[in-house]
PDB file of C-alpha atoms in Angstrom:
ATOM      1  CA  TRP A 129     -29.713  11.230   3.052  1.00 90.00           C
ATOM      2  CA  LEU A 130     -28.173  14.497   3.471  1.00 94.00           C
ATOM      3  CA  GLY A 131     -29.338  15.764   0.175  1.00 92.00           C
ATOM      4  CA  ARG A 132     -26.057  15.694  -1.718  1.00 94.00           C
ATOM      5  CA  PRO A 133     -23.754  12.827  -3.426  1.00 94.00           C
ATOM      6  CA  ALA A 134     -20.708  11.875  -0.991  1.00 95.00           C
ATOM      7  CA  ASN A 135     -19.176   8.654  -0.986  1.00 94.00           C
ATOM      8  CA  SER A 136     -21.673   7.815  -3.532  1.00 92.00           C
ATOM      9  CA  ALA A 137     -24.787   9.542  -4.962  1.00 92.00           C
ATOM     10  CA  GLY A 138     -26.972   7.418  -2.216  1.00 90.00           C
ATOM     11  CA  ASP A 139     -25.206   7.811   0.908  1.00 93.00           C
ATOM     12  CA  LEU A 140     -27.894   7.194   4.016  1.00 94.00           C
ATOM     13  CA  ILE A 141     -27.652   7.435   7.682  1.00 96.00           C
ATOM     14  CA  VAL A 142     -29.647   6.471  10.635  1.00 96.00           C
ATOM     15  CA  TYR A 143     -29.675   8.797  13.741  1.00 96.00           C
ATOM     16  CA  LEU A 144     -31.090   7.353  16.792  1.00 96.00           C
ATOM     17  CA  PRO A 145     -31.130  10.545  18.808  1.00 96.00           C
ATOM     18  CA  LYS A 146     -32.657   9.135  22.131  1.00 96.00           C
ATOM     19  CA  GLN A 147     -30.023   6.457  22.051  1.00 94.00           C
ATOM     20  CA  ARG A 148     -27.470   8.913  20.552  1.00 93.00           C
ATOM     21  CA  ILE A 149     -26.288   6.182  17.960  1.00 92.00           C
ATOM     22  CA  LEU A 150     -25.488   7.298  14.450  1.00 94.00           C
ATOM     23  CA  PHE A 151     -24.818   4.729  11.605  1.00 93.00           C
ATOM     24  CA  THR A 152     -22.970   6.345   9.097  1.00 94.00           C
ATOM     25  CA  GLY A 153     -22.705   3.810   6.386  1.00 92.00           C
ATOM     26  CA  ASP A 154     -19.746   4.445   3.986  1.00 93.00           C
ATOM     27  CA  LEU A 155     -20.056   8.421   5.054  1.00 95.00           C
ATOM     28  CA  ALA A 156     -17.550   7.470   8.254  1.00 94.00           C
ATOM     29  CA  TRP A 157     -14.605   5.403   8.343  1.00 92.00           C
ATOM     30  CA  TYR A 158     -12.011   4.368  11.108  1.00 92.00           C
ATOM     31  CA  ARG A 159      -8.887   3.258  10.998  1.00 92.00           C
ATOM     32  CA  SER A 160      -9.918   1.925   7.395  1.00 93.00           C
ATOM     33  CA  VAL A 161      -9.087   3.852   4.078  1.00 95.00           C
ATOM     34  CA  PRO A 162     -12.160   5.080   2.545  1.00 95.00           C
ATOM     35  CA  TRP A 163     -12.823   4.197  -1.287  1.00 92.00           C
ATOM     36  CA  LEU A 164     -13.045   7.663  -3.124  1.00 95.00           C
ATOM     37  CA  VAL A 165     -13.347   6.331  -6.523  1.00 91.00           C
ATOM     38  CA  ASP A 166     -17.023   5.365  -6.720  1.00 92.00           C
ATOM     39  CA  PRO A 167     -18.432   6.996  -9.821  1.00 92.00           C
ATOM     40  CA  ASP A 168     -20.634   9.150  -8.116  1.00 92.00           C
ATOM     41  CA  PHE A 169     -17.847  10.513  -5.387  1.00 94.00           C
ATOM     42  CA  SER A 170     -18.105  14.045  -4.639  1.00 96.00           C
ATOM     43  CA  TYR A 171     -15.280  15.369  -2.565  1.00 97.00           C
ATOM     44  CA  ASP A 172     -17.158  18.730  -1.555  1.00 97.00           C
ATOM     45  CA  GLY A 173     -20.189  16.602  -0.825  1.00 97.00           C
ATOM     46  CA  TRP A 174     -18.436  14.407   1.175  1.00 97.00           C
ATOM     47  CA  VAL A 175     -16.887  17.015   3.131  1.00 98.00           C
ATOM     48  CA  ALA A 176     -20.305  19.040   3.618  1.00 97.00           C
ATOM     49  CA  SER A 177     -21.767  15.822   4.919  1.00 97.00           C
ATOM     50  CA  LEU A 178     -19.133  15.257   7.577  1.00 97.00           C
ATOM     51  CA  ASP A 179     -19.585  18.816   8.682  1.00 97.00           C
ATOM     52  CA  THR A 180     -23.197  18.128   8.751  1.00 97.00           C
ATOM     53  CA  LEU A 181     -23.015  15.087  11.110  1.00 96.00           C
ATOM     54  CA  LEU A 182     -20.520  17.055  13.548  1.00 96.00           C
ATOM     55  CA  THR A 183     -23.237  19.517  14.404  1.00 96.00           C
ATOM     56  CA  ALA A 184     -25.123  19.053  17.819  1.00 95.00           C
ATOM     57  CA  ARG A 185     -27.988  17.617  15.539  1.00 95.00           C
ATOM     58  CA  PHE A 186     -26.094  14.760  15.336  1.00 95.00           C
ATOM     59  CA  ARG A 187     -24.374  14.305  18.475  1.00 92.00           C
ATOM     60  CA  ALA A 188     -23.823  10.586  19.098  1.00 92.00           C
ATOM     61  CA  ASP A 189     -22.065   8.543  22.060  1.00 91.00           C
ATOM     62  CA  SER A 190     -21.872   5.687  19.500  1.00 90.00           C
ATOM     63  CA  LEU A 191     -21.034   5.807  15.786  1.00 91.00           C
ATOM     64  CA  VAL A 192     -21.285   2.678  13.619  1.00 91.00           C
ATOM     65  CA  PRO A 193     -19.012   3.358  10.229  1.00 90.00           C
ATOM     66  CA  GLY A 194     -19.481   1.636   7.318  1.00 86.00           C
ATOM     67  CA  HIS A 195     -15.975   0.106   7.628  1.00 86.00           C
ATOM     68  CA  GLY A 196     -12.917  -0.145  10.192  1.00 82.00           C
ATOM     69  CA  THR A 197     -13.189  -0.514  13.896  1.00 80.00           C
ATOM     70  CA  LYS A 198     -15.079   0.229  16.923  1.00 77.00           C
ATOM     71  CA  ILE A 199     -14.401   4.047  17.808  1.00 85.00           C
ATOM     72  CA  PRO A 200     -13.627   5.469  21.071  1.00 76.00           C
ATOM     73  CA  THR A 201     -16.114   8.154  20.737  1.00 79.00           C
ATOM     74  CA  GLY A 202     -19.406   9.384  18.052  1.00 78.00           C
ATOM     75  CA  GLN A 203     -17.120  12.092  16.668  1.00 89.00           C
ATOM     76  CA  GLU A 204     -13.710  10.189  16.324  1.00 89.00           C
ATOM     77  CA  GLY A 205     -15.152   8.091  13.116  1.00 87.00           C
ATOM     78  CA  ILE A 206     -16.299  11.374  11.416  1.00 94.00           C
ATOM     79  CA  MET A 207     -13.061  13.334  12.039  1.00 95.00           C
ATOM     80  CA  PHE A 208     -10.897  10.201  11.306  1.00 94.00           C
ATOM     81  CA  THR A 209     -12.815  10.384   7.581  1.00 95.00           C
ATOM     82  CA  LEU A 210     -12.373  13.995   7.250  1.00 97.00           C
ATOM     83  CA  ARG A 211      -8.728  14.244   8.417  1.00 97.00           C
ATOM     84  CA  TYR A 212      -7.937  11.536   5.772  1.00 97.00           C
ATOM     85  CA  LEU A 213     -10.251  13.486   2.640  1.00 98.00           C
ATOM     86  CA  THR A 214      -8.107  16.748   3.518  1.00 97.00           C
ATOM     87  CA  ASP A 215      -4.802  14.919   4.250  1.00 97.00           C
ATOM     88  CA  ALA A 216      -4.871  12.886   0.548  1.00 96.00           C
ATOM     89  CA  TYR A 217      -6.290  15.972  -1.081  1.00 96.00           C
ATOM     90  CA  ASP A 218      -3.706  18.329   0.057  1.00 95.00           C
ATOM     91  CA  LEU A 219      -0.798  15.757  -1.189  1.00 94.00           C
ATOM     92  CA  ALA A 220      -2.653  15.472  -4.434  1.00 93.00           C
ATOM     93  CA  LYS A 221      -2.901  19.077  -5.057  1.00 92.00           C
ATOM     94  CA  SER A 222       0.705  19.493  -3.700  1.00 92.00           C
ATOM     95  CA  ARG A 223       2.065  17.333  -6.218  1.00 90.00           C
ATOM     96  CA  ILE A 224       0.591  19.520  -8.987  1.00 88.00           C
ATOM     97  CA  SER A 225       3.210  22.458  -8.398  1.00 82.00           C
ATOM     98  CA  TRP A 226       5.879  19.949  -8.429  1.00 84.00           C
ATOM     99  CA  ASN A 227       4.483  18.853 -11.707  1.00 83.00           C
ATOM    100  CA  ALA A 228       4.261  15.417 -10.824  1.00 86.00           C
ATOM    101  CA  GLN A 229       2.896  12.778 -13.531  1.00 86.00           C
ATOM    102  CA  VAL A 230      -0.089  10.995 -12.247  1.00 86.00           C
ATOM    103  CA  LYS A 231       1.396   7.505 -13.766  1.00 86.00           C
ATOM    104  CA  ASP A 232       4.034   7.845 -10.882  1.00 87.00           C
ATOM    105  CA  VAL A 233       1.446   8.206  -8.228  1.00 88.00           C
ATOM    106  CA  PHE A 234       2.721   4.976  -6.494  1.00 85.00           C
ATOM    107  CA  GLY A 235       5.943   6.591  -5.942  1.00 87.00           C
ATOM    108  CA  TRP A 236       4.775  10.102  -4.526  1.00 86.00           C
ATOM    109  CA  GLY A 237       1.578   9.303  -3.237  1.00 88.00           C
ATOM    110  CA  GLU A 238       2.250   7.865  -0.013  1.00 92.00           C
ATOM    111  CA  LEU A 239       0.568   9.273   3.198  1.00 93.00           C
ATOM    112  CA  GLY A 240       2.251   7.852   6.310  1.00 92.00           C
ATOM    113  CA  ALA A 241       0.331   8.884   8.718  1.00 94.00           C
ATOM    114  CA  TYR A 242      -2.508   5.958   7.210  1.00 95.00           C
ATOM    115  CA  GLU A 243      -0.093   3.641   6.047  1.00 94.00           C
ATOM    116  CA  GLY A 244      -1.052   0.192   7.829  1.00 93.00           C
ATOM    117  CA  TYR A 245      -4.638   0.580   8.051  1.00 94.00           C
ATOM    118  CA  GLU A 246      -7.130  -1.421   6.765  1.00 92.00           C
ATOM    119  CA  TYR A 247      -7.521  -0.908   2.651  1.00 92.00           C
ATOM    120  CA  TYR A 248      -4.538   1.302   2.732  1.00 94.00           C
ATOM    121  CA  ASP A 249      -2.529  -0.628  -0.182  1.00 91.00           C
ATOM    122  CA  PRO A 250      -4.936  -1.722  -2.481  1.00 88.00           C
ATOM    123  CA  VAL A 251      -7.133   1.621  -2.195  1.00 93.00           C
ATOM    124  CA  HIS A 252      -5.322   4.665  -1.017  1.00 94.00           C
ATOM    125  CA  PHE A 253      -3.035   5.098  -4.237  1.00 93.00           C
ATOM    126  CA  TYR A 254      -6.329   4.890  -6.554  1.00 93.00           C
ATOM    127  CA  ASN A 255      -7.835   7.546  -4.207  1.00 95.00           C
ATOM    128  CA  VAL A 256      -4.625   9.931  -4.402  1.00 94.00           C
ATOM    129  CA  ARG A 257      -4.582   9.306  -8.247  1.00 93.00           C
ATOM    130  CA  ARG A 258      -8.491  10.557  -8.490  1.00 94.00           C
ATOM    131  CA  LEU A 259      -7.699  13.783  -6.335  1.00 95.00           C
ATOM    132  CA  TYR A 260      -4.901  14.578  -8.122  1.00 94.00           C
ATOM    133  CA  LEU A 261      -6.922  14.316 -11.623  1.00 93.00           C
ATOM    134  CA  MET A 262      -9.810  16.396  -9.872  1.00 94.00           C
ATOM    135  CA  ALA A 263      -7.529  19.037  -8.720  1.00 92.00           C
ATOM    136  CA  LYS A 264      -6.194  19.413 -11.918  1.00 91.00           C
ATOM    137  CA  GLY A 265     -10.043  19.738 -13.556  1.00 92.00           C
ATOM    138  CA  ILE A 266     -10.085  16.567 -14.983  1.00 89.00           C
ATOM    139  CA  GLU A 267     -13.316  14.961 -14.806  1.00 85.00           C
ATOM    140  CA  THR A 268     -12.760  10.917 -14.346  1.00 85.00           C
ATOM    141  CA  PRO A 269     -15.575   8.274 -14.530  1.00 81.00           C
ATOM    142  CA  GLY A 270     -14.562   6.599 -11.439  1.00 81.00           C
ATOM    143  CA  ARG A 271     -14.963   2.692 -11.057  1.00 73.00           C
ATOM    144  CA  ALA A 272     -16.566  -0.031  -9.468  1.00 67.00           C
ATOM    145  CA  ARG A 273     -14.968  -1.300  -5.995  1.00 62.00           C
ATOM    146  CA  PRO A 274     -12.812  -4.217  -6.356  1.00 59.00           C
ATOM    147  CA  GLY A 275     -14.431  -7.530  -6.377  1.00 56.00           C
ATOM    148  CA  VAL A 276     -17.676  -6.010  -7.240  1.00 46.00           C
ATOM    149  CA  ILE A 277     -19.233  -6.935 -10.782  1.00 41.00           C
ATOM    150  CA  ALA A 278     -21.417  -4.741 -12.116  1.00 39.00           C
ATOM    151  CA  PRO A 279     -24.431  -6.473 -13.870  1.00 37.00           C
ATOM    152  CA  ARG A 280     -24.426  -6.860 -17.612  1.00 37.00           C
ATOM    153  CA  ARG A 281     -26.922  -4.247 -19.570  1.00 37.00           C
ATOM    154  CA  ASN A 282     -28.853  -7.044 -21.136  1.00 41.00           C
ATOM    155  CA  ASP A 283     -28.853  -8.937 -17.655  1.00 39.00           C
ATOM    156  CA  GLN A 284     -32.718  -9.670 -16.662  1.00 40.00           C
ATOM    157  CA  ARG A 285     -32.050 -10.312 -12.911  1.00 36.00           C
TER     158      ARG A 285
END
């Protein structure tokens, strides 16, 4: 654990220094749009975690991301995720000055460089909506991942 919430409150990595392999779980995605709507998501924590993974301490020839395709180099998945986070946040912040309405996110939230990647259609617009609200200082509770059913409180499983 890198010491801070990022994609969620419990992101873990596994680093094998001799083999120079880094398993990032959901901290790094490649050619796949990350889910930024987890209830414990932290934009600042995620960016800081990715910056940490880009240091010499975690130099890797191979990276195994949480989602996406095979990565040509160890740092490419980390950079892909970092670029998406900053591009999506910059898009959301820019719409504040336009006085855009969050209900219209499907009209102004397109981010063409990522269109066609895995999860773009079902996830990206939720991400931009959350980042827009975050940039305006509005806390949001997040939401469970699509297809994930949270257990009921009285569930004894």
